[in-house]
Amino acid sequence: MLERLPPPLVGIMASLLLGLNCLFWVPLLLLLAVLKLLLPQRAVRLRLDPLLVRVAEAWIACNSGWMALTQKTDWDVEGIEGLQRRGWYLVNCNHQTWADILVLQHLLTGRIPLLKFFLKQQLVWVPVMGLAWWALDFPFMRRHSEEVLRAHPELRARDQEVTRIACEKFALIPTSVMNFCEGTRFTAAKHRQQGSPYRHLLKPKAGGIALALNVMGDRFHAILDVTIVYPDGAPDFWQFLCGRMRRVRVRVQTLPVPRDLAAGDYAADAAVRDAFQQWLQHVWREKDAQIARLLAG
């Protein structure tokens, strides 16, 4: 097992395996994506989208393989039993480190449909990965503060249109739409700057998850609320590659879709926005308390 080697050497080996894995699978993703772009007919998408998903899942399986070689991680996981491979899920999770994405993919791939992430617009320019995310129809969103949205309400409609187009593609085959409601990774500095009322979380942003529910609320049959805790501290990505992610605690709670909120117009109706934010704040209070219990335990 490579985790017996010195951590910097493990990090170099893991980086090489991660890079080679990307370079092997991304060209195949791009080939299928270009075919889909050239032949946009629905019948073609119905054939190519499952192939793209299989390639992505093979890529993730290989990531799990090199993680097993380089990491000696104690996984404490609850709530992933009984999930449906052929369903539609809206997945919500707290966010602390880039390792969160690999943790989620490792645990949920094969149990639910492929996770499709809402990404910041800037990430489309990440070398290699930006092309892969584009090939897999990941929606790229522009992040706006509430102050900006109040001054320019037309931006809500623009974001809604981006979400609607993405979710129409997701509706063709079973999909898990993934959103980090905090919008960024948790740090103590960001926590202080926000004046967050939560002990272990940043303030949640309701826009992405609300717009996804507005567009696909009748398609989702459940919301998966995922909580990730690193009892030894959240590793940065280099620490993760060096095999220093020793313990991970994950809890997955299946929540009903709030159909009344999903039927409302989040972009245009202030009352719906207020109700949705209250619902999300309740979820966040429960998550914050759960994180405290997991850290104490």
PDB file of C-alpha atoms in Angstrom:
ATOM      1  CA  MET A   1       0.000   0.000   0.000  1.00  0.00           C
ATOM      2  CA  LEU A   2       1.393   3.407  -1.014  1.00  0.00           C
ATOM      3  CA  GLU A   3       0.230   5.072   2.207  1.00  0.00           C
ATOM      4  CA  ARG A   4       3.271   3.538   3.917  1.00  0.00           C
ATOM      5  CA  LEU A   5       5.546   5.886   1.953  1.00  0.00           C
ATOM      6  CA  PRO A   6       6.509   9.389   3.185  1.00  0.00           C
ATOM      7  CA  PRO A   7       3.515  11.777   2.723  1.00  0.00           C
ATOM      8  CA  PRO A   8       5.174  14.053   0.104  1.00  0.00           C
ATOM      9  CA  LEU A   9       6.026  11.009  -2.016  1.00  0.00           C
ATOM     10  CA  VAL A  10       2.465   9.724  -1.617  1.00  0.00           C
ATOM     11  CA  GLY A  11       1.232  13.143  -2.767  1.00  0.00           C
ATOM     12  CA  ILE A  12       3.404  13.022  -5.880  1.00  0.00           C
ATOM     13  CA  MET A  13       2.248   9.479  -6.700  1.00  0.00           C
ATOM     14  CA  ALA A  14      -1.415  10.402  -6.139  1.00  0.00           C
ATOM     15  CA  SER A  15      -1.046  13.522  -8.300  1.00  0.00           C
ATOM     16  CA  LEU A  16       0.398  11.441 -11.140  1.00  0.00           C
ATOM     17  CA  LEU A  17      -2.380   8.865 -10.877  1.00  0.00           C
ATOM     18  CA  LEU A  18      -5.018  11.614 -10.767  1.00  0.00           C
ATOM     19  CA  GLY A  19      -3.506  13.338 -13.806  1.00  0.00           C
ATOM     20  CA  LEU A  20      -3.130  10.145 -15.846  1.00  0.00           C
ATOM     21  CA  ASN A  21      -6.690   9.165 -15.022  1.00  0.00           C
ATOM     22  CA  CYS A  22      -7.960  12.534 -16.303  1.00  0.00           C
ATOM     23  CA  LEU A  23      -5.888  12.360 -19.469  1.00  0.00           C
ATOM     24  CA  PHE A  24      -7.178   8.861 -20.205  1.00  0.00           C
ATOM     25  CA  TRP A  25     -10.908   9.504 -19.785  1.00  0.00           C
ATOM     26  CA  VAL A  26     -11.402  13.173 -20.746  1.00  0.00           C
ATOM     27  CA  PRO A  27     -10.595  12.724 -24.487  1.00  0.00           C
ATOM     28  CA  LEU A  28     -13.269  10.027 -24.686  1.00  0.00           C
ATOM     29  CA  LEU A  29     -15.750  12.319 -22.951  1.00  0.00           C
ATOM     30  CA  LEU A  30     -14.919  15.109 -25.395  1.00  0.00           C
ATOM     31  CA  LEU A  31     -15.355  12.842 -28.416  1.00  0.00           C
ATOM     32  CA  LEU A  32     -18.854  11.855 -27.279  1.00  0.00           C
ATOM     33  CA  ALA A  33     -19.687  15.464 -26.366  1.00  0.00           C
ATOM     34  CA  VAL A  34     -18.677  16.737 -29.816  1.00  0.00           C
ATOM     35  CA  LEU A  35     -20.881  14.094 -31.438  1.00  0.00           C
ATOM     36  CA  LYS A  36     -23.751  15.259 -29.235  1.00  0.00           C
ATOM     37  CA  LEU A  37     -23.052  18.881 -30.199  1.00  0.00           C
ATOM     38  CA  LEU A  38     -23.034  18.059 -33.917  1.00  0.00           C
ATOM     39  CA  LEU A  39     -26.132  15.853 -33.656  1.00  0.00           C
ATOM     40  CA  PRO A  40     -28.402  17.609 -31.133  1.00  0.00           C
ATOM     41  CA  GLN A  41     -31.489  15.531 -31.877  1.00  0.00           C
ATOM     42  CA  ARG A  42     -33.263  14.077 -28.832  1.00  0.00           C
ATOM     43  CA  ALA A  43     -32.863  10.496 -30.100  1.00  0.00           C
ATOM     44  CA  VAL A  44     -29.085  10.991 -30.345  1.00  0.00           C
ATOM     45  CA  ARG A  45     -28.895  12.475 -26.839  1.00  0.00           C
ATOM     46  CA  LEU A  46     -30.821   9.523 -25.438  1.00  0.00           C
ATOM     47  CA  ARG A  47     -28.121   7.215 -26.796  1.00  0.00           C
ATOM     48  CA  LEU A  48     -25.037   9.341 -26.079  1.00  0.00           C
ATOM     49  CA  ASP A  49     -25.916  10.638 -22.603  1.00  0.00           C
ATOM     50  CA  PRO A  50     -25.847   7.147 -20.999  1.00  0.00           C
ATOM     51  CA  LEU A  51     -22.459   6.513 -22.673  1.00  0.00           C
ATOM     52  CA  LEU A  52     -21.092   9.772 -21.248  1.00  0.00           C
ATOM     53  CA  VAL A  53     -22.356   8.730 -17.812  1.00  0.00           C
ATOM     54  CA  ARG A  54     -20.644   5.328 -18.079  1.00  0.00           C
ATOM     55  CA  VAL A  55     -17.359   6.961 -19.027  1.00  0.00           C
ATOM     56  CA  ALA A  56     -17.661   9.402 -16.106  1.00  0.00           C
ATOM     57  CA  GLU A  57     -18.455   6.577 -13.688  1.00  0.00           C
ATOM     58  CA  ALA A  58     -15.459   4.588 -14.925  1.00  0.00           C
ATOM     59  CA  TRP A  59     -13.318   7.694 -14.365  1.00  0.00           C
ATOM     60  CA  ILE A  60     -14.683   8.005 -10.803  1.00  0.00           C
ATOM     61  CA  ALA A  61     -14.097   4.291 -10.143  1.00  0.00           C
ATOM     62  CA  CYS A  62     -10.451   4.746 -11.112  1.00  0.00           C
ATOM     63  CA  ASN A  63     -10.224   7.725  -8.755  1.00  0.00           C
ATOM     64  CA  SER A  64     -11.570   5.509  -5.985  1.00  0.00           C
ATOM     65  CA  GLY A  65      -8.907   2.973  -6.949  1.00  0.00           C
ATOM     66  CA  TRP A  66      -5.938   5.292  -6.496  1.00  0.00           C
ATOM     67  CA  MET A  67      -7.529   6.681  -3.325  1.00  0.00           C
ATOM     68  CA  ALA A  68      -7.552   3.146  -1.904  1.00  0.00           C
ATOM     69  CA  LEU A  69      -3.872   2.773  -2.841  1.00  0.00           C
ATOM     70  CA  THR A  70      -2.727   6.046  -1.317  1.00  0.00           C
ATOM     71  CA  GLN A  71      -5.103   6.580   1.622  1.00  0.00           C
ATOM     72  CA  LYS A  72      -5.749   4.694   4.821  1.00  0.00           C
ATOM     73  CA  THR A  73      -9.060   6.330   5.655  1.00  0.00           C
ATOM     74  CA  ASP A  74     -11.540   5.333   8.352  1.00  0.00           C
ATOM     75  CA  TRP A  75     -14.959   5.797   6.712  1.00  0.00           C
ATOM     76  CA  ASP A  76     -17.931   6.277   9.056  1.00  0.00           C
ATOM     77  CA  VAL A  77     -20.959   6.526   6.781  1.00  0.00           C
ATOM     78  CA  GLU A  78     -24.710   6.316   7.439  1.00  0.00           C
ATOM     79  CA  GLY A  79     -27.795   6.869   5.314  1.00  0.00           C
ATOM     80  CA  ILE A  80     -26.722   5.570   1.891  1.00  0.00           C
ATOM     81  CA  GLU A  81     -28.673   2.327   2.106  1.00  0.00           C
ATOM     82  CA  GLY A  82     -31.758   1.976  -0.063  1.00  0.00           C
ATOM     83  CA  LEU A  83     -30.965   4.776  -2.508  1.00  0.00           C
ATOM     84  CA  GLN A  84     -32.198   4.290  -6.069  1.00  0.00           C
ATOM     85  CA  ARG A  85     -29.917   4.027  -9.076  1.00  0.00           C
ATOM     86  CA  ARG A  86     -32.773   4.891 -11.438  1.00  0.00           C
ATOM     87  CA  GLY A  87     -34.165   7.960  -9.698  1.00  0.00           C
ATOM     88  CA  TRP A  88     -33.715  11.728  -9.745  1.00  0.00           C
ATOM     89  CA  TYR A  89     -32.176  13.372  -6.673  1.00  0.00           C
ATOM     90  CA  LEU A  90     -31.362  16.895  -5.581  1.00  0.00           C
ATOM     91  CA  VAL A  91     -28.217  16.636  -3.430  1.00  0.00           C
ATOM     92  CA  ASN A  92     -27.145  19.306  -0.953  1.00  0.00           C
ATOM     93  CA  CYS A  93     -23.921  19.272   1.086  1.00  0.00           C
ATOM     94  CA  ASN A  94     -21.733  21.435   3.285  1.00  0.00           C
ATOM     95  CA  HIS A  95     -18.425  22.396   1.669  1.00  0.00           C
ATOM     96  CA  GLN A  96     -14.982  22.562   3.300  1.00  0.00           C
ATOM     97  CA  THR A  97     -12.387  21.320   0.806  1.00  0.00           C
ATOM     98  CA  TRP A  98     -11.940  20.105  -2.784  1.00  0.00           C
ATOM     99  CA  ALA A  99     -11.725  16.632  -1.239  1.00  0.00           C
ATOM    100  CA  ASP A 100     -15.497  16.874  -0.586  1.00  0.00           C
ATOM    101  CA  ILE A 101     -16.136  16.227  -4.282  1.00  0.00           C
ATOM    102  CA  LEU A 102     -14.080  13.035  -4.353  1.00  0.00           C
ATOM    103  CA  VAL A 103     -15.677  11.880  -1.095  1.00  0.00           C
ATOM    104  CA  LEU A 104     -19.176  12.392  -2.523  1.00  0.00           C
ATOM    105  CA  GLN A 105     -18.327  10.679  -5.808  1.00  0.00           C
ATOM    106  CA  HIS A 106     -16.650   7.764  -4.034  1.00  0.00           C
ATOM    107  CA  LEU A 107     -19.652   7.126  -1.765  1.00  0.00           C
ATOM    108  CA  LEU A 108     -22.597   7.886  -4.057  1.00  0.00           C
ATOM    109  CA  THR A 109     -21.529   6.762  -7.554  1.00  0.00           C
ATOM    110  CA  GLY A 110     -23.344   3.540  -8.371  1.00  0.00           C
ATOM    111  CA  ARG A 111     -25.900   4.139  -5.619  1.00  0.00           C
ATOM    112  CA  ILE A 112     -27.603   7.114  -7.283  1.00  0.00           C
ATOM    113  CA  PRO A 113     -27.292   8.598 -10.788  1.00  0.00           C
ATOM    114  CA  LEU A 114     -24.163  10.541 -11.667  1.00  0.00           C
ATOM    115  CA  LEU A 115     -23.746  13.762  -9.674  1.00  0.00           C
ATOM    116  CA  LYS A 116     -24.013  16.905 -11.819  1.00  0.00           C
ATOM    117  CA  PHE A 117     -22.577  19.928  -9.993  1.00  0.00           C
ATOM    118  CA  PHE A 118     -23.546  23.595 -10.193  1.00  0.00           C
ATOM    119  CA  LEU A 119     -20.172  25.263 -10.816  1.00  0.00           C
ATOM    120  CA  LYS A 120     -18.862  28.808 -10.695  1.00  0.00           C
ATOM    121  CA  GLN A 121     -18.572  30.323 -14.171  1.00  0.00           C
ATOM    122  CA  GLN A 122     -14.807  30.809 -13.722  1.00  0.00           C
ATOM    123  CA  LEU A 123     -14.235  27.049 -13.402  1.00  0.00           C
ATOM    124  CA  VAL A 124     -14.946  26.494 -17.102  1.00  0.00           C
ATOM    125  CA  TRP A 125     -11.358  27.704 -17.697  1.00  0.00           C
ATOM    126  CA  VAL A 126      -9.725  25.077 -15.459  1.00  0.00           C
ATOM    127  CA  PRO A 127      -7.369  23.088 -17.752  1.00  0.00           C
ATOM    128  CA  VAL A 128      -8.742  19.702 -18.847  1.00  0.00           C
ATOM    129  CA  MET A 129     -11.373  19.593 -16.091  1.00  0.00           C
ATOM    130  CA  GLY A 130     -13.323  22.546 -17.476  1.00  0.00           C
ATOM    131  CA  LEU A 131     -13.729  20.677 -20.768  1.00  0.00           C
ATOM    132  CA  ALA A 132     -14.805  17.528 -18.927  1.00  0.00           C
ATOM    133  CA  TRP A 133     -17.441  19.421 -16.937  1.00  0.00           C
ATOM    134  CA  TRP A 134     -18.694  21.026 -20.146  1.00  0.00           C
ATOM    135  CA  ALA A 135     -18.884  17.614 -21.828  1.00  0.00           C
ATOM    136  CA  LEU A 136     -20.991  16.282 -18.957  1.00  0.00           C
ATOM    137  CA  ASP A 137     -23.422  19.245 -19.116  1.00  0.00           C
ATOM    138  CA  PHE A 138     -22.478  20.630 -15.704  1.00  0.00           C
ATOM    139  CA  PRO A 139     -24.211  24.036 -15.415  1.00  0.00           C
ATOM    140  CA  PHE A 140     -21.878  27.020 -14.969  1.00  0.00           C
ATOM    141  CA  MET A 141     -23.458  29.718 -12.822  1.00  0.00           C
ATOM    142  CA  ARG A 142     -22.500  33.305 -12.075  1.00  0.00           C
ATOM    143  CA  ARG A 143     -22.584  33.995  -8.318  1.00  0.00           C
ATOM    144  CA  HIS A 144     -24.368  37.196  -7.304  1.00  0.00           C
ATOM    145  CA  SER A 145     -24.781  38.635  -3.830  1.00  0.00           C
ATOM    146  CA  GLU A 146     -28.254  39.536  -2.546  1.00  0.00           C
ATOM    147  CA  GLU A 147     -27.256  43.207  -2.757  1.00  0.00           C
ATOM    148  CA  VAL A 148     -26.426  42.858  -6.465  1.00  0.00           C
ATOM    149  CA  LEU A 149     -29.623  40.913  -7.131  1.00  0.00           C
ATOM    150  CA  ARG A 150     -31.737  43.553  -5.418  1.00  0.00           C
ATOM    151  CA  ALA A 151     -30.095  46.221  -7.561  1.00  0.00           C
ATOM    152  CA  HIS A 152     -30.332  44.142 -10.748  1.00  0.00           C
ATOM    153  CA  PRO A 153     -33.343  41.786 -10.447  1.00  0.00           C
ATOM    154  CA  GLU A 154     -32.992  40.821 -14.112  1.00  0.00           C
ATOM    155  CA  LEU A 155     -29.992  38.684 -13.096  1.00  0.00           C
ATOM    156  CA  ARG A 156     -32.358  36.284 -11.308  1.00  0.00           C
ATOM    157  CA  ALA A 157     -34.169  35.651 -14.564  1.00  0.00           C
ATOM    158  CA  ARG A 158     -30.843  35.077 -16.341  1.00  0.00           C
ATOM    159  CA  ASP A 159     -29.758  32.520 -13.738  1.00  0.00           C
ATOM    160  CA  GLN A 160     -33.161  30.884 -13.931  1.00  0.00           C
ATOM    161  CA  GLU A 161     -32.796  30.486 -17.694  1.00  0.00           C
ATOM    162  CA  VAL A 162     -29.336  28.887 -17.312  1.00  0.00           C
ATOM    163  CA  THR A 163     -30.749  26.493 -14.710  1.00  0.00           C
ATOM    164  CA  ARG A 164     -33.799  25.718 -16.826  1.00  0.00           C
ATOM    165  CA  ILE A 165     -31.678  24.805 -19.866  1.00  0.00           C
ATOM    166  CA  ALA A 166     -29.396  22.596 -17.770  1.00  0.00           C
ATOM    167  CA  CYS A 167     -32.269  20.867 -15.996  1.00  0.00           C
ATOM    168  CA  GLU A 168     -34.079  20.181 -19.256  1.00  0.00           C
ATOM    169  CA  LYS A 169     -31.016  18.155 -20.269  1.00  0.00           C
ATOM    170  CA  PHE A 170     -30.999  16.413 -16.886  1.00  0.00           C
ATOM    171  CA  ALA A 171     -34.621  15.390 -17.346  1.00  0.00           C
ATOM    172  CA  LEU A 172     -33.774  13.024 -20.221  1.00  0.00           C
ATOM    173  CA  ILE A 173     -32.073  10.376 -18.068  1.00  0.00           C
ATOM    174  CA  PRO A 174     -31.901   9.840 -14.266  1.00  0.00           C
ATOM    175  CA  THR A 175     -29.617  12.491 -12.774  1.00  0.00           C
ATOM    176  CA  SER A 176     -28.483  13.724  -9.370  1.00  0.00           C
ATOM    177  CA  VAL A 177     -28.231  17.529  -9.299  1.00  0.00           C
ATOM    178  CA  MET A 178     -25.567  18.558  -6.779  1.00  0.00           C
ATOM    179  CA  ASN A 179     -25.327  21.941  -5.090  1.00  0.00           C
ATOM    180  CA  PHE A 180     -23.081  23.353  -2.355  1.00  0.00           C
ATOM    181  CA  CYS A 181     -25.458  25.903  -0.834  1.00  0.00           C
ATOM    182  CA  GLU A 182     -22.647  27.811   0.896  1.00  0.00           C
ATOM    183  CA  GLY A 183     -21.326  28.699  -2.550  1.00  0.00           C
ATOM    184  CA  THR A 184     -17.696  28.457  -1.422  1.00  0.00           C
ATOM    185  CA  ARG A 185     -15.479  26.404   0.873  1.00  0.00           C
ATOM    186  CA  PHE A 186     -15.734  27.034   4.601  1.00  0.00           C
ATOM    187  CA  THR A 187     -12.852  28.863   6.265  1.00  0.00           C
ATOM    188  CA  ALA A 188     -12.654  30.573   9.635  1.00  0.00           C
ATOM    189  CA  ALA A 189     -11.924  33.897   7.874  1.00  0.00           C
ATOM    190  CA  LYS A 190     -15.022  33.636   5.655  1.00  0.00           C
ATOM    191  CA  HIS A 191     -17.079  32.608   8.689  1.00  0.00           C
ATOM    192  CA  ARG A 192     -16.006  35.729  10.595  1.00  0.00           C
ATOM    193  CA  GLN A 193     -16.441  38.001   7.572  1.00  0.00           C
ATOM    194  CA  GLN A 194     -20.008  36.786   7.025  1.00  0.00           C
ATOM    195  CA  GLY A 195     -20.962  36.940  10.688  1.00  0.00           C
ATOM    196  CA  SER A 196     -22.511  33.515  10.108  1.00  0.00           C
ATOM    197  CA  PRO A 197     -25.087  32.515  12.754  1.00  0.00           C
ATOM    198  CA  TYR A 198     -23.945  28.898  12.421  1.00  0.00           C
ATOM    199  CA  ARG A 199     -21.013  27.491  14.345  1.00  0.00           C
ATOM    200  CA  HIS A 200     -19.671  25.141  11.656  1.00  0.00           C
ATOM    201  CA  LEU A 201     -21.229  26.490   8.436  1.00  0.00           C
ATOM    202  CA  LEU A 202     -21.339  29.545   6.226  1.00  0.00           C
ATOM    203  CA  LYS A 203     -24.659  31.158   5.382  1.00  0.00           C
ATOM    204  CA  PRO A 204     -26.536  29.095   2.765  1.00  0.00           C
ATOM    205  CA  LYS A 205     -27.534  30.556  -0.580  1.00  0.00           C
ATOM    206  CA  ALA A 206     -30.928  29.379  -1.736  1.00  0.00           C
ATOM    207  CA  GLY A 207     -30.781  30.438  -5.395  1.00  0.00           C
ATOM    208  CA  GLY A 208     -29.291  27.349  -7.066  1.00  0.00           C
ATOM    209  CA  ILE A 209     -31.305  24.747  -5.205  1.00  0.00           C
ATOM    210  CA  ALA A 210     -34.503  26.807  -5.466  1.00  0.00           C
ATOM    211  CA  LEU A 211     -34.204  27.281  -9.215  1.00  0.00           C
ATOM    212  CA  ALA A 212     -33.471  23.571  -9.710  1.00  0.00           C
ATOM    213  CA  LEU A 213     -36.621  22.721  -7.743  1.00  0.00           C
ATOM    214  CA  ASN A 214     -38.659  25.278  -9.720  1.00  0.00           C
ATOM    215  CA  VAL A 215     -37.612  23.648 -12.983  1.00  0.00           C
ATOM    216  CA  MET A 216     -37.482  19.970 -11.961  1.00  0.00           C
ATOM    217  CA  GLY A 217     -39.543  19.790  -8.780  1.00  0.00           C
ATOM    218  CA  ASP A 218     -41.962  17.301 -10.322  1.00  0.00           C
ATOM    219  CA  ARG A 219     -39.038  15.097 -11.413  1.00  0.00           C
ATOM    220  CA  PHE A 220     -37.095  14.885  -8.135  1.00  0.00           C
ATOM    221  CA  HIS A 221     -38.485  12.285  -5.777  1.00  0.00           C
ATOM    222  CA  ALA A 222     -36.221  13.224  -2.838  1.00  0.00           C
ATOM    223  CA  ILE A 223     -33.593  15.628  -1.555  1.00  0.00           C
ATOM    224  CA  LEU A 224     -30.401  14.095  -0.159  1.00  0.00           C
ATOM    225  CA  ASP A 225     -28.978  16.308   2.572  1.00  0.00           C
ATOM    226  CA  VAL A 226     -25.334  15.246   3.011  1.00  0.00           C
ATOM    227  CA  THR A 227     -23.149  16.260   5.945  1.00  0.00           C
ATOM    228  CA  ILE A 228     -19.379  15.670   5.772  1.00  0.00           C
ATOM    229  CA  VAL A 229     -17.163  15.988   8.840  1.00  0.00           C
ATOM    230  CA  TYR A 230     -13.389  15.576   9.064  1.00  0.00           C
ATOM    231  CA  PRO A 231     -12.705  14.970  12.789  1.00  0.00           C
ATOM    232  CA  ASP A 232      -8.984  15.698  12.329  1.00  0.00           C
ATOM    233  CA  GLY A 233      -9.651  18.908  10.399  1.00  0.00           C
ATOM    234  CA  ALA A 234     -10.614  19.387   6.758  1.00  0.00           C
ATOM    235  CA  PRO A 235      -7.556  18.597   4.602  1.00  0.00           C
ATOM    236  CA  ASP A 236      -6.570  20.929   1.807  1.00  0.00           C
ATOM    237  CA  PHE A 237      -6.169  19.208  -1.548  1.00  0.00           C
ATOM    238  CA  TRP A 238      -2.433  18.627  -1.199  1.00  0.00           C
ATOM    239  CA  GLN A 239      -2.901  17.134   2.267  1.00  0.00           C
ATOM    240  CA  PHE A 240      -5.596  14.906   0.812  1.00  0.00           C
ATOM    241  CA  LEU A 241      -3.259  13.730  -1.965  1.00  0.00           C
ATOM    242  CA  CYS A 242      -0.569  13.052   0.653  1.00  0.00           C
ATOM    243  CA  GLY A 243      -2.889  10.576   2.377  1.00  0.00           C
ATOM    244  CA  ARG A 244      -3.636  12.746   5.390  1.00  0.00           C
ATOM    245  CA  MET A 245      -7.415  12.303   5.262  1.00  0.00           C
ATOM    246  CA  ARG A 246      -7.476   9.799   8.114  1.00  0.00           C
ATOM    247  CA  ARG A 247     -11.096   9.952   9.245  1.00  0.00           C
ATOM    248  CA  VAL A 248     -14.303  10.942   7.454  1.00  0.00           C
ATOM    249  CA  ARG A 249     -17.789  10.954   8.900  1.00  0.00           C
ATOM    250  CA  VAL A 250     -20.682  11.246   6.449  1.00  0.00           C
ATOM    251  CA  ARG A 251     -24.400  11.339   7.180  1.00  0.00           C
ATOM    252  CA  VAL A 252     -26.989  11.276   4.408  1.00  0.00           C
ATOM    253  CA  GLN A 253     -30.559  12.236   5.240  1.00  0.00           C
ATOM    254  CA  THR A 254     -33.369  11.734   2.725  1.00  0.00           C
ATOM    255  CA  LEU A 255     -35.761  14.691   2.837  1.00  0.00           C
ATOM    256  CA  PRO A 256     -39.099  15.131   1.053  1.00  0.00           C
ATOM    257  CA  VAL A 257     -39.239  17.664  -1.752  1.00  0.00           C
ATOM    258  CA  PRO A 258     -41.111  20.811  -0.534  1.00  0.00           C
ATOM    259  CA  ARG A 259     -43.680  20.683  -3.332  1.00  0.00           C
ATOM    260  CA  ASP A 260     -45.365  23.963  -2.367  1.00  0.00           C
ATOM    261  CA  LEU A 261     -42.058  25.838  -2.634  1.00  0.00           C
ATOM    262  CA  ALA A 262     -41.067  23.994  -5.811  1.00  0.00           C
ATOM    263  CA  ALA A 263     -44.311  25.153  -7.443  1.00  0.00           C
ATOM    264  CA  GLY A 264     -43.602  28.805  -6.636  1.00  0.00           C
ATOM    265  CA  ASP A 265     -41.657  31.306  -8.719  1.00  0.00           C
ATOM    266  CA  TYR A 266     -38.450  31.908  -6.768  1.00  0.00           C
ATOM    267  CA  ALA A 267     -37.084  34.448  -9.255  1.00  0.00           C
ATOM    268  CA  ALA A 268     -40.175  36.663  -9.358  1.00  0.00           C
ATOM    269  CA  ASP A 269     -41.997  36.161  -6.045  1.00  0.00           C
ATOM    270  CA  ALA A 270     -40.399  37.694  -2.936  1.00  0.00           C
ATOM    271  CA  ALA A 271     -42.732  35.717  -0.649  1.00  0.00           C
ATOM    272  CA  VAL A 272     -41.581  32.446  -2.208  1.00  0.00           C
ATOM    273  CA  ARG A 273     -37.941  33.517  -1.768  1.00  0.00           C
ATOM    274  CA  ASP A 274     -38.538  34.291   1.907  1.00  0.00           C
ATOM    275  CA  ALA A 275     -40.313  30.965   2.494  1.00  0.00           C
ATOM    276  CA  PHE A 276     -37.587  29.046   0.698  1.00  0.00           C
ATOM    277  CA  GLN A 277     -34.834  30.767   2.662  1.00  0.00           C
ATOM    278  CA  GLN A 278     -36.630  29.944   5.920  1.00  0.00           C
ATOM    279  CA  TRP A 279     -36.876  26.290   4.874  1.00  0.00           C
ATOM    280  CA  LEU A 280     -33.177  26.190   3.986  1.00  0.00           C
ATOM    281  CA  GLN A 281     -32.170  27.929   7.214  1.00  0.00           C
ATOM    282  CA  HIS A 282     -34.041  25.245   9.158  1.00  0.00           C
ATOM    283  CA  VAL A 283     -32.123  22.551   7.248  1.00  0.00           C
ATOM    284  CA  TRP A 284     -28.894  24.425   7.997  1.00  0.00           C
ATOM    285  CA  ARG A 285     -29.612  24.670  11.739  1.00  0.00           C
ATOM    286  CA  GLU A 286     -30.164  20.918  11.834  1.00  0.00           C
ATOM    287  CA  LYS A 287     -26.961  20.335   9.867  1.00  0.00           C
ATOM    288  CA  ASP A 288     -24.959  22.607  12.170  1.00  0.00           C
ATOM    289  CA  ALA A 289     -26.188  20.691  15.221  1.00  0.00           C
ATOM    290  CA  GLN A 290     -25.387  17.373  13.536  1.00  0.00           C
ATOM    291  CA  ILE A 291     -21.824  18.516  12.777  1.00  0.00           C
ATOM    292  CA  ALA A 292     -21.396  19.470  16.436  1.00  0.00           C
ATOM    293  CA  ARG A 293     -22.586  16.013  17.526  1.00  0.00           C
ATOM    294  CA  LEU A 294     -20.282  14.234  15.055  1.00  0.00           C
ATOM    295  CA  LEU A 295     -17.276  16.244  16.175  1.00  0.00           C
ATOM    296  CA  ALA A 296     -18.100  15.630  19.831  1.00  0.00           C
ATOM    297  CA  GLY A 297     -18.565  11.901  19.185  1.00  0.00           C
TER     298      GLY A 297
END
